[in-house]
Amino acid sequence: MRPAPPVSTAWNFSAGPGALPLSVLNHAAEALHGLPGAPLSVLGISHRSHWFTDLVDELEATVRDLLAVPDTHRCLFLQGGGSLQFSMIPMNFLRGHHRPAAYIDSGYWSHKAIVEAHREGPVEVLWSGRAQGYHHLPREADLETRRLHAYLHYASNETVEGLQFHREPACHPDTPRICDMSSDFLAYPVDVSQYGMIYAHAQKNLGPAGVCVCLVRDDLLARCPDGLPSMLDYRNHVRMRSAYNTPPVFAMYVVLLVLRWLRDEIGGLAAMQALNAQKAQRVYAVLDETPAFYRCRVQPANRSLMNVAFTLPSPALEAQFVEEAESWGLYGLQGHRTVGGLRISLYNPVTLDAVQALTDFMHDFRRRTA
Ligand code: PMP
């Protein structure tokens, strides 16, 4: 086997696709030339092979193990990213249902989910932070808990604005919670029994784009209406064990490498959570030292540990920040194109060393330009 080429060590703070662990990148590079236990490249192996069936088995077992997923939930690996789930969820669980779906409008991504749900059936937006420019989340008392809904949809982490729920929002005990965890999945332990469904695309904590992990409870699957397009009916993916059509084998393989890394090198979700808290604490501490220079609008209680969004006194200074950061080897710091500003993404694979390099730069930049 040819040796894997060296992988770039630039620090990646991009919001997605984002950083991946170096050991994962090296294993992925090796697998292009030949897989451990199979004679072929990962790019050419059949999804009908035993190797692939074993891959799905191990993927599912590892997700179940890391999150202690109860037997009530199926584990699927789908395509179409987080965005397709915005449509599949109301198609499968709202279409023909006798109650409206409840949504929380807490930022750019949860808003997109609402737009898609409206196409399928009645939607009640229980709370919206849109008019204030999405810089805080609802308090417990702001939410409706007396009425039953088809489900309650929310995003646990708003990637664009840098807002994160630090506990699941309250709802009626019989309303299934459906959560978009695309940007904080596997960053901390979660009690999956509190959810009807959790979904998360890869390209942040989980691996490269192309796969979306869905944990769906059986009682929701029993609601799927007949007559949906086959690819959009969750039941077909359950029946075909995530290989209803040709799946993204390479992306799934890299997700498995990331899951093994999380389990074996990090030590699981509690250890990951502690590390993530440390990283975020160091970055917010720099912002809080000079709040007139590094300006963060997010209410402190709702700050995201994954995406730190902030601005500088002028767009020109922000452009200078991004340019100079790159010359220090620090990449991916622009804010989302819809809001501008700056954003530091601290996904699982971002190391404490990377954070140290970034905070050194931030101190230096402020001293020179403030
Ligand atoms: N939900 C969240 C929270 C996201 O951050 C994103 C994309 N960054 C999406 C959904 C959409 O995902 P995709 O691009 O995979 O469709």
Tab-separated table of C-alpha atoms and ligand atoms in Angstrom:
chain	number	residue	atom	x	y	z
A	1	MET	CA	0.000	0.000	0.000
A	2	ARG	CA	1.252	3.493	-0.833
A	3	PRO	CA	1.776	5.743	2.203
A	4	ALA	CA	-0.983	8.290	2.783
A	5	PRO	CA	-0.017	11.833	1.788
A	6	PRO	CA	0.444	14.314	4.653
A	7	VAL	CA	-2.719	16.165	5.661
A	8	SER	CA	-2.751	19.952	6.083
A	9	THR	CA	-2.496	21.117	9.688
A	10	ALA	CA	-4.053	24.574	9.192
A	11	TRP	CA	-6.503	25.353	12.002
A	12	ASN	CA	-10.061	25.114	10.701
A	13	PHE	CA	-12.804	27.112	12.471
A	14	SER	CA	-15.297	26.846	9.638
A	15	ALA	CA	-19.010	26.439	10.402
A	16	GLY	CA	-19.318	23.482	8.054
A	17	PRO	CA	-17.903	21.584	6.371
A	18	GLY	CA	-15.501	21.942	9.243
A	19	ALA	CA	-12.501	20.474	10.989
A	20	LEU	CA	-12.001	16.707	11.171
A	21	PRO	CA	-9.565	14.915	13.496
A	22	LEU	CA	-6.136	14.405	11.943
A	23	SER	CA	-6.213	10.665	12.682
A	24	VAL	CA	-9.544	10.415	10.821
A	25	LEU	CA	-8.165	12.265	7.796
A	26	ASN	CA	-5.186	9.916	7.708
A	27	HIS	CA	-7.343	6.763	7.927
A	28	ALA	CA	-9.685	8.164	5.267
A	29	ALA	CA	-6.729	8.868	2.972
A	30	GLU	CA	-5.481	5.285	3.428
A	31	ALA	CA	-8.932	3.889	2.622
A	32	LEU	CA	-8.807	5.498	-0.818
A	33	HIS	CA	-6.034	3.052	-1.680
A	34	GLY	CA	-7.513	-0.007	-0.002
A	35	LEU	CA	-9.728	-0.812	2.962
A	36	PRO	CA	-8.708	-2.759	6.030
A	37	GLY	CA	-10.407	-6.162	5.582
A	38	ALA	CA	-11.383	-5.626	1.924
A	39	PRO	CA	-9.367	-5.662	-1.328
A	40	LEU	CA	-10.919	-2.494	-2.800
A	41	SER	CA	-10.821	1.269	-2.426
A	42	VAL	CA	-13.599	2.730	-0.271
A	43	LEU	CA	-14.618	4.721	-3.355
A	44	GLY	CA	-15.331	1.599	-5.388
A	45	ILE	CA	-16.807	-0.891	-2.958
A	46	SER	CA	-20.403	-2.012	-3.480
A	47	HIS	CA	-23.129	-0.986	-1.081
A	48	ARG	CA	-24.477	-4.535	-1.493
A	49	SER	CA	-21.239	-6.080	-0.160
A	50	HIS	CA	-20.851	-7.709	3.269
A	51	TRP	CA	-18.310	-5.004	4.013
A	52	PHE	CA	-20.999	-2.344	3.655
A	53	THR	CA	-23.572	-4.247	5.725
A	54	ASP	CA	-20.955	-4.544	8.457
A	55	LEU	CA	-20.277	-0.799	8.138
A	56	VAL	CA	-23.956	0.058	8.726
A	57	ASP	CA	-24.075	-2.387	11.651
A	58	GLU	CA	-21.054	-0.791	13.291
A	59	LEU	CA	-22.264	2.765	12.569
A	60	GLU	CA	-25.598	2.045	14.178
A	61	ALA	CA	-24.110	0.173	17.140
A	62	THR	CA	-21.641	2.994	17.812
A	63	VAL	CA	-24.266	5.750	17.661
A	64	ARG	CA	-26.479	3.660	19.967
A	65	ASP	CA	-23.618	3.052	22.346
A	66	LEU	CA	-22.410	6.686	22.487
A	67	LEU	CA	-25.902	8.100	23.072
A	68	ALA	CA	-27.489	5.119	24.881
A	69	VAL	CA	-30.261	5.156	22.257
A	70	PRO	CA	-33.291	3.208	23.544
A	71	ASP	CA	-34.801	0.297	21.544
A	72	THR	CA	-37.820	2.482	20.772
A	73	HIS	CA	-35.798	4.444	18.173
A	74	ARG	CA	-34.596	3.416	14.689
A	75	CYS	CA	-31.237	4.729	13.512
A	76	LEU	CA	-31.059	5.834	9.864
A	77	PHE	CA	-28.324	7.264	7.641
A	78	LEU	CA	-30.036	9.325	4.950
A	79	GLN	CA	-29.081	11.725	2.154
A	80	GLY	CA	-30.325	15.222	1.381
A	81	GLY	CA	-28.680	16.867	4.406
A	82	GLY	CA	-30.519	18.681	7.146
A	83	SER	CA	-32.574	20.548	4.547
A	84	LEU	CA	-34.386	17.477	3.249
A	85	GLN	CA	-35.459	16.671	6.805
A	86	PHE	CA	-37.208	20.056	6.930
A	87	SER	CA	-39.591	18.589	4.291
A	88	MET	CA	-39.601	14.886	5.189
A	89	ILE	CA	-40.628	15.530	8.792
A	90	PRO	CA	-43.903	17.323	7.996
A	91	MET	CA	-44.588	15.004	5.027
A	92	ASN	CA	-44.342	11.938	7.250
A	93	PHE	CA	-45.634	13.210	10.589
A	94	LEU	CA	-47.933	16.170	9.835
A	95	ARG	CA	-49.629	15.293	6.545
A	96	GLY	CA	-53.157	14.127	7.403
A	97	HIS	CA	-52.606	14.563	11.143
A	98	HIS	CA	-55.489	16.088	13.107
A	99	ARG	CA	-53.350	18.545	15.126
A	100	PRO	CA	-51.037	21.367	14.019
A	101	ALA	CA	-47.286	21.064	14.394
A	102	ALA	CA	-45.525	23.442	16.800
A	103	TYR	CA	-42.285	25.150	15.808
A	104	ILE	CA	-39.837	27.392	17.630
A	105	ASP	CA	-38.407	30.108	15.383
A	106	SER	CA	-35.030	30.756	16.985
A	107	GLY	CA	-32.794	31.507	13.998
A	108	TYR	CA	-31.938	31.115	10.335
A	109	TRP	CA	-32.154	27.304	10.221
A	110	SER	CA	-35.238	26.725	12.355
A	111	HIS	CA	-36.959	29.389	10.255
A	112	LYS	CA	-36.191	27.451	7.088
A	113	ALA	CA	-37.794	24.369	8.639
A	114	ILE	CA	-40.963	26.389	9.303
A	115	VAL	CA	-41.206	27.545	5.693
A	116	GLU	CA	-41.135	23.909	4.519
A	117	ALA	CA	-43.627	22.701	7.146
A	118	HIS	CA	-46.189	25.285	5.994
A	119	ARG	CA	-46.326	23.478	2.648
A	120	GLU	CA	-47.562	20.307	4.332
A	121	GLY	CA	-50.058	21.286	6.993
A	122	PRO	CA	-51.040	23.624	9.815
A	123	VAL	CA	-48.140	25.086	11.768
A	124	GLU	CA	-48.147	27.087	14.998
A	125	VAL	CA	-45.036	29.103	15.706
A	126	LEU	CA	-44.970	29.008	19.514
A	127	TRP	CA	-42.207	31.569	19.884
A	128	SER	CA	-40.144	33.678	17.504
A	129	GLY	CA	-36.969	35.691	18.046
A	130	ARG	CA	-37.028	36.972	14.457
A	131	ALA	CA	-38.321	40.504	15.163
A	132	GLN	CA	-35.459	41.098	17.639
A	133	GLY	CA	-32.838	39.776	15.227
A	134	TYR	CA	-32.382	36.341	16.853
A	135	HIS	CA	-30.119	37.033	19.792
A	136	HIS	CA	-31.897	35.107	22.524
A	137	LEU	CA	-33.983	31.974	23.053
A	138	PRO	CA	-37.368	31.459	24.731
A	139	ARG	CA	-37.539	31.054	28.480
A	140	GLU	CA	-39.489	28.133	29.909
A	141	ALA	CA	-42.494	30.407	30.670
A	142	ASP	CA	-42.626	31.599	27.023
A	143	LEU	CA	-43.591	28.173	25.690
A	144	GLU	CA	-46.969	26.472	25.385
A	145	THR	CA	-47.108	23.247	27.385
A	146	ARG	CA	-50.832	22.669	27.849
A	147	ARG	CA	-51.918	21.890	24.298
A	148	LEU	CA	-50.994	18.792	22.333
A	149	HIS	CA	-49.343	19.193	18.931
A	150	ALA	CA	-48.448	16.775	16.156
A	151	TYR	CA	-44.873	17.431	17.264
A	152	LEU	CA	-42.649	20.257	18.467
A	153	HIS	CA	-39.747	21.113	16.159
A	154	TYR	CA	-36.736	23.160	17.207
A	155	ALA	CA	-33.017	23.471	16.487
A	156	SER	CA	-30.824	22.821	19.524
A	157	ASN	CA	-28.040	24.987	18.095
A	158	GLU	CA	-28.501	27.892	15.704
A	159	THR	CA	-25.343	27.725	13.621
A	160	VAL	CA	-25.650	31.182	12.050
A	161	GLU	CA	-26.488	33.277	15.117
A	162	GLY	CA	-24.563	31.248	17.708
A	163	LEU	CA	-27.504	30.409	19.993
A	164	GLN	CA	-27.825	27.102	21.832
A	165	PHE	CA	-30.506	25.534	24.012
A	166	HIS	CA	-28.766	24.199	27.111
A	167	ARG	CA	-31.815	22.100	28.035
A	168	GLU	CA	-34.636	20.846	25.877
A	169	PRO	CA	-37.602	23.247	25.610
A	170	ALA	CA	-40.708	22.306	27.553
A	171	CYS	CA	-43.779	20.953	25.762
A	172	HIS	CA	-46.902	18.888	26.505
A	173	PRO	CA	-45.706	15.481	27.772
A	174	ASP	CA	-47.408	13.687	24.852
A	175	THR	CA	-46.092	16.009	22.132
A	176	PRO	CA	-43.069	14.374	20.477
A	177	ARG	CA	-40.031	16.660	20.409
A	178	ILE	CA	-38.228	16.714	17.062
A	179	CYS	CA	-34.825	18.312	17.178
A	180	ASP	CA	-32.446	19.497	14.475
A	181	MET	CA	-29.091	18.782	16.153
A	182	SER	CA	-27.096	19.300	12.963
A	183	SER	CA	-24.591	21.613	14.578
A	184	ASP	CA	-24.269	20.159	18.075
A	185	PHE	CA	-24.945	16.434	17.698
A	186	LEU	CA	-22.561	14.310	19.797
A	187	ALA	CA	-21.121	17.375	21.522
A	188	TYR	CA	-22.664	16.343	24.875
A	189	PRO	CA	-24.740	13.465	26.289
A	190	VAL	CA	-28.452	13.574	25.428
A	191	ASP	CA	-31.404	11.676	26.901
A	192	VAL	CA	-32.796	10.354	23.614
A	193	SER	CA	-35.959	9.094	25.343
A	194	GLN	CA	-37.024	12.771	25.580
A	195	TYR	CA	-37.310	12.958	21.777
A	196	GLY	CA	-39.596	11.602	19.095
A	197	MET	CA	-36.822	12.289	16.628
A	198	ILE	CA	-33.311	13.719	16.499
A	199	TYR	CA	-31.577	14.434	13.210
A	200	ALA	CA	-28.149	15.771	12.359
A	201	HIS	CA	-26.356	16.079	9.069
A	202	ALA	CA	-22.674	15.338	8.803
A	203	GLN	CA	-20.238	18.156	7.865
A	204	LYS	CA	-19.812	19.498	11.399
A	205	ASN	CA	-19.223	17.176	14.414
A	206	LEU	CA	-19.893	14.045	12.464
A	207	GLY	CA	-17.889	13.844	9.250
A	208	PRO	CA	-18.047	15.098	5.669
A	209	ALA	CA	-21.277	16.259	3.991
A	210	GLY	CA	-23.514	13.608	2.443
A	211	VAL	CA	-25.034	11.761	5.401
A	212	CYS	CA	-27.769	12.738	7.821
A	213	VAL	CA	-28.229	10.636	10.961
A	214	CYS	CA	-31.867	10.283	12.040
A	215	LEU	CA	-33.046	8.677	15.283
A	216	VAL	CA	-36.789	8.141	14.890
A	217	ARG	CA	-39.187	6.693	17.455
A	218	ASP	CA	-41.424	3.820	16.354
A	219	ASP	CA	-44.711	5.535	17.246
A	220	LEU	CA	-43.880	8.369	14.836
A	221	LEU	CA	-43.053	5.894	12.076
A	222	ALA	CA	-46.510	4.384	12.561
A	223	ARG	CA	-47.929	7.762	11.446
A	224	CYS	CA	-46.288	7.872	7.986
A	225	PRO	CA	-49.039	8.236	5.395
A	226	ASP	CA	-49.180	5.868	2.406
A	227	GLY	CA	-48.475	7.270	-1.037
A	228	LEU	CA	-45.373	9.349	-0.273
A	229	PRO	CA	-42.589	9.305	-2.869
A	230	SER	CA	-40.568	6.193	-1.969
A	231	MET	CA	-37.342	8.041	-1.164
A	232	LEU	CA	-39.200	10.390	1.184
A	233	ASP	CA	-40.945	7.688	3.235
A	234	TYR	CA	-38.912	6.876	6.371
A	235	ARG	CA	-40.346	3.358	6.446
A	236	ASN	CA	-38.516	2.421	3.234
A	237	HIS	CA	-35.197	3.454	4.736
A	238	VAL	CA	-35.903	1.463	7.896
A	239	ARG	CA	-36.856	-1.611	5.816
A	240	MET	CA	-33.752	-1.321	3.603
A	241	ARG	CA	-31.377	-0.516	6.482
A	242	SER	CA	-30.278	2.855	5.047
A	243	ALA	CA	-29.498	1.383	1.609
A	244	TYR	CA	-32.804	1.974	-0.210
A	245	ASN	CA	-30.760	3.437	-3.064
A	246	THR	CA	-26.993	3.836	-3.498
A	247	PRO	CA	-25.806	5.423	-0.250
A	248	PRO	CA	-22.795	7.758	0.170
A	249	VAL	CA	-20.422	4.960	1.177
A	250	PHE	CA	-17.323	7.129	1.569
A	251	ALA	CA	-19.065	9.740	3.726
A	252	MET	CA	-20.554	6.989	5.901
A	253	TYR	CA	-17.138	5.384	6.302
A	254	VAL	CA	-15.652	8.686	7.469
A	255	VAL	CA	-18.554	9.125	9.919
A	256	LEU	CA	-17.619	5.729	11.361
A	257	LEU	CA	-13.992	6.853	11.716
A	258	VAL	CA	-15.185	9.968	13.561
A	259	LEU	CA	-17.419	7.912	15.870
A	260	ARG	CA	-14.527	5.565	16.709
A	261	TRP	CA	-12.314	8.602	17.394
A	262	LEU	CA	-14.945	10.063	19.708
A	263	ARG	CA	-15.302	6.795	21.597
A	264	ASP	CA	-11.666	5.641	21.710
A	265	GLU	CA	-9.522	8.794	21.584
A	266	ILE	CA	-11.819	11.288	23.355
A	267	GLY	CA	-13.528	8.812	25.685
A	268	GLY	CA	-17.207	9.442	24.882
A	269	LEU	CA	-19.706	12.253	25.158
A	270	ALA	CA	-19.157	13.351	28.762
A	271	ALA	CA	-15.442	13.833	28.046
A	272	MET	CA	-16.312	15.624	24.789
A	273	GLN	CA	-18.710	17.926	26.629
A	274	ALA	CA	-16.035	18.891	29.179
A	275	LEU	CA	-13.538	19.640	26.413
A	276	ASN	CA	-16.076	21.666	24.432
A	277	ALA	CA	-16.959	23.719	27.527
A	278	GLN	CA	-13.282	24.497	28.071
A	279	LYS	CA	-12.776	25.596	24.451
A	280	ALA	CA	-15.831	27.869	24.442
A	281	GLN	CA	-14.990	29.332	27.846
A	282	ARG	CA	-11.558	30.403	26.562
A	283	VAL	CA	-12.992	32.085	23.472
A	284	TYR	CA	-15.845	33.893	25.252
A	285	ALA	CA	-13.369	35.058	27.900
A	286	VAL	CA	-11.451	36.925	25.181
A	287	LEU	CA	-14.661	38.532	23.893
A	288	ASP	CA	-15.711	39.531	27.404
A	289	GLU	CA	-12.368	41.223	28.162
A	290	THR	CA	-13.150	43.966	25.629
A	291	PRO	CA	-16.869	43.885	24.791
A	292	ALA	CA	-16.686	47.236	22.989
A	293	PHE	CA	-14.219	45.731	20.514
A	294	TYR	CA	-15.260	42.063	20.288
A	295	ARG	CA	-19.037	42.523	20.269
A	296	CYS	CA	-21.282	39.535	20.965
A	297	ARG	CA	-25.030	40.205	20.898
A	298	VAL	CA	-26.137	36.778	22.091
A	299	GLN	CA	-27.617	36.714	25.584
A	300	PRO	CA	-25.009	35.055	27.833
A	301	ALA	CA	-27.364	32.266	28.975
A	302	ASN	CA	-28.029	31.309	25.347
A	303	ARG	CA	-24.463	31.366	24.042
A	304	SER	CA	-23.519	28.461	21.830
A	305	LEU	CA	-20.522	26.322	22.710
A	306	MET	CA	-20.246	25.370	19.038
A	307	ASN	CA	-20.533	28.650	17.105
A	308	VAL	CA	-19.349	31.954	18.541
A	309	ALA	CA	-20.808	34.824	16.469
A	310	PHE	CA	-19.552	38.362	16.987
A	311	THR	CA	-18.718	41.604	15.216
A	312	LEU	CA	-15.951	44.226	15.306
A	313	PRO	CA	-16.408	48.017	15.267
A	314	SER	CA	-16.366	48.097	11.436
A	315	PRO	CA	-16.696	45.756	8.438
A	316	ALA	CA	-13.231	46.902	7.304
A	317	LEU	CA	-11.735	45.683	10.576
A	318	GLU	CA	-13.588	42.381	10.197
A	319	ALA	CA	-12.093	41.884	6.726
A	320	GLN	CA	-8.642	42.663	8.143
A	321	PHE	CA	-9.248	40.159	10.975
A	322	VAL	CA	-10.068	37.365	8.506
A	323	GLU	CA	-7.109	38.160	6.271
A	324	GLU	CA	-4.573	38.384	9.076
A	325	ALA	CA	-5.961	35.273	10.779
A	326	GLU	CA	-5.256	33.319	7.589
A	327	SER	CA	-1.667	34.473	7.657
A	328	TRP	CA	-1.494	32.920	11.162
A	329	GLY	CA	-2.930	29.658	9.738
A	330	LEU	CA	-6.443	30.237	11.152
A	331	TYR	CA	-9.245	29.632	8.620
A	332	GLY	CA	-13.029	29.809	8.274
A	333	LEU	CA	-13.738	32.823	10.493
A	334	GLN	CA	-16.191	34.767	8.321
A	335	GLY	CA	-19.767	35.082	9.572
A	336	HIS	CA	-22.639	33.544	7.608
A	337	ARG	CA	-23.276	35.355	4.319
A	338	THR	CA	-26.747	36.488	5.495
A	339	VAL	CA	-25.557	38.230	8.680
A	340	GLY	CA	-21.911	39.096	8.072
A	341	GLY	CA	-19.597	39.641	11.034
A	342	LEU	CA	-17.307	36.907	12.308
A	343	ARG	CA	-17.897	33.388	13.582
A	344	ILE	CA	-15.668	30.903	15.363
A	345	SER	CA	-16.883	27.317	15.124
A	346	LEU	CA	-15.625	25.031	17.858
A	347	TYR	CA	-16.889	21.646	16.701
A	348	ASN	CA	-15.722	18.450	18.391
A	349	PRO	CA	-12.556	18.030	16.307
A	350	VAL	CA	-11.281	21.565	17.047
A	351	THR	CA	-8.467	21.079	19.561
A	352	LEU	CA	-7.392	23.106	22.585
A	353	ASP	CA	-4.173	23.864	20.674
A	354	ALA	CA	-6.223	25.370	17.860
A	355	VAL	CA	-8.140	27.478	20.381
A	356	GLN	CA	-4.878	28.621	21.963
A	357	ALA	CA	-3.542	29.704	18.554
A	358	LEU	CA	-6.779	31.582	17.875
A	359	THR	CA	-6.995	33.369	21.231
A	360	ASP	CA	-3.309	34.397	20.930
A	361	PHE	CA	-4.161	35.927	17.568
A	362	MET	CA	-7.278	37.666	18.940
A	363	HIS	CA	-5.314	39.275	21.767
A	364	ASP	CA	-2.614	40.375	19.367
A	365	PHE	CA	-5.121	41.740	16.831
A	366	ARG	CA	-6.969	43.779	19.461
A	367	ARG	CA	-3.726	45.239	20.886
A	368	ARG	CA	-2.644	46.371	17.440
A	369	THR	CA	-5.934	47.727	16.089
A	370	ALA	CA	-8.245	48.760	18.961
B	1	PMP	N1	-29.731	22.757	10.275
B	1	PMP	C1	-28.677	23.395	10.819
B	1	PMP	C2	-28.687	23.690	12.286
B	1	PMP	C3	-27.597	23.766	10.004
B	1	PMP	O1	-26.550	24.399	10.547
B	1	PMP	C4	-27.634	23.492	8.617
B	1	PMP	C5	-26.505	23.854	7.682
B	1	PMP	N2	-25.424	24.459	8.173
B	1	PMP	C6	-28.765	22.835	8.100
B	1	PMP	C7	-29.782	22.465	8.967
B	1	PMP	C8	-28.876	22.522	6.642
B	1	PMP	O2	-28.101	21.444	6.355
B	1	PMP	P1	-27.723	20.942	4.894
B	1	PMP	O3	-26.824	21.949	4.289
B	1	PMP	O4	-27.066	19.615	5.162
B	1	PMP	O5	-29.003	20.769	4.156
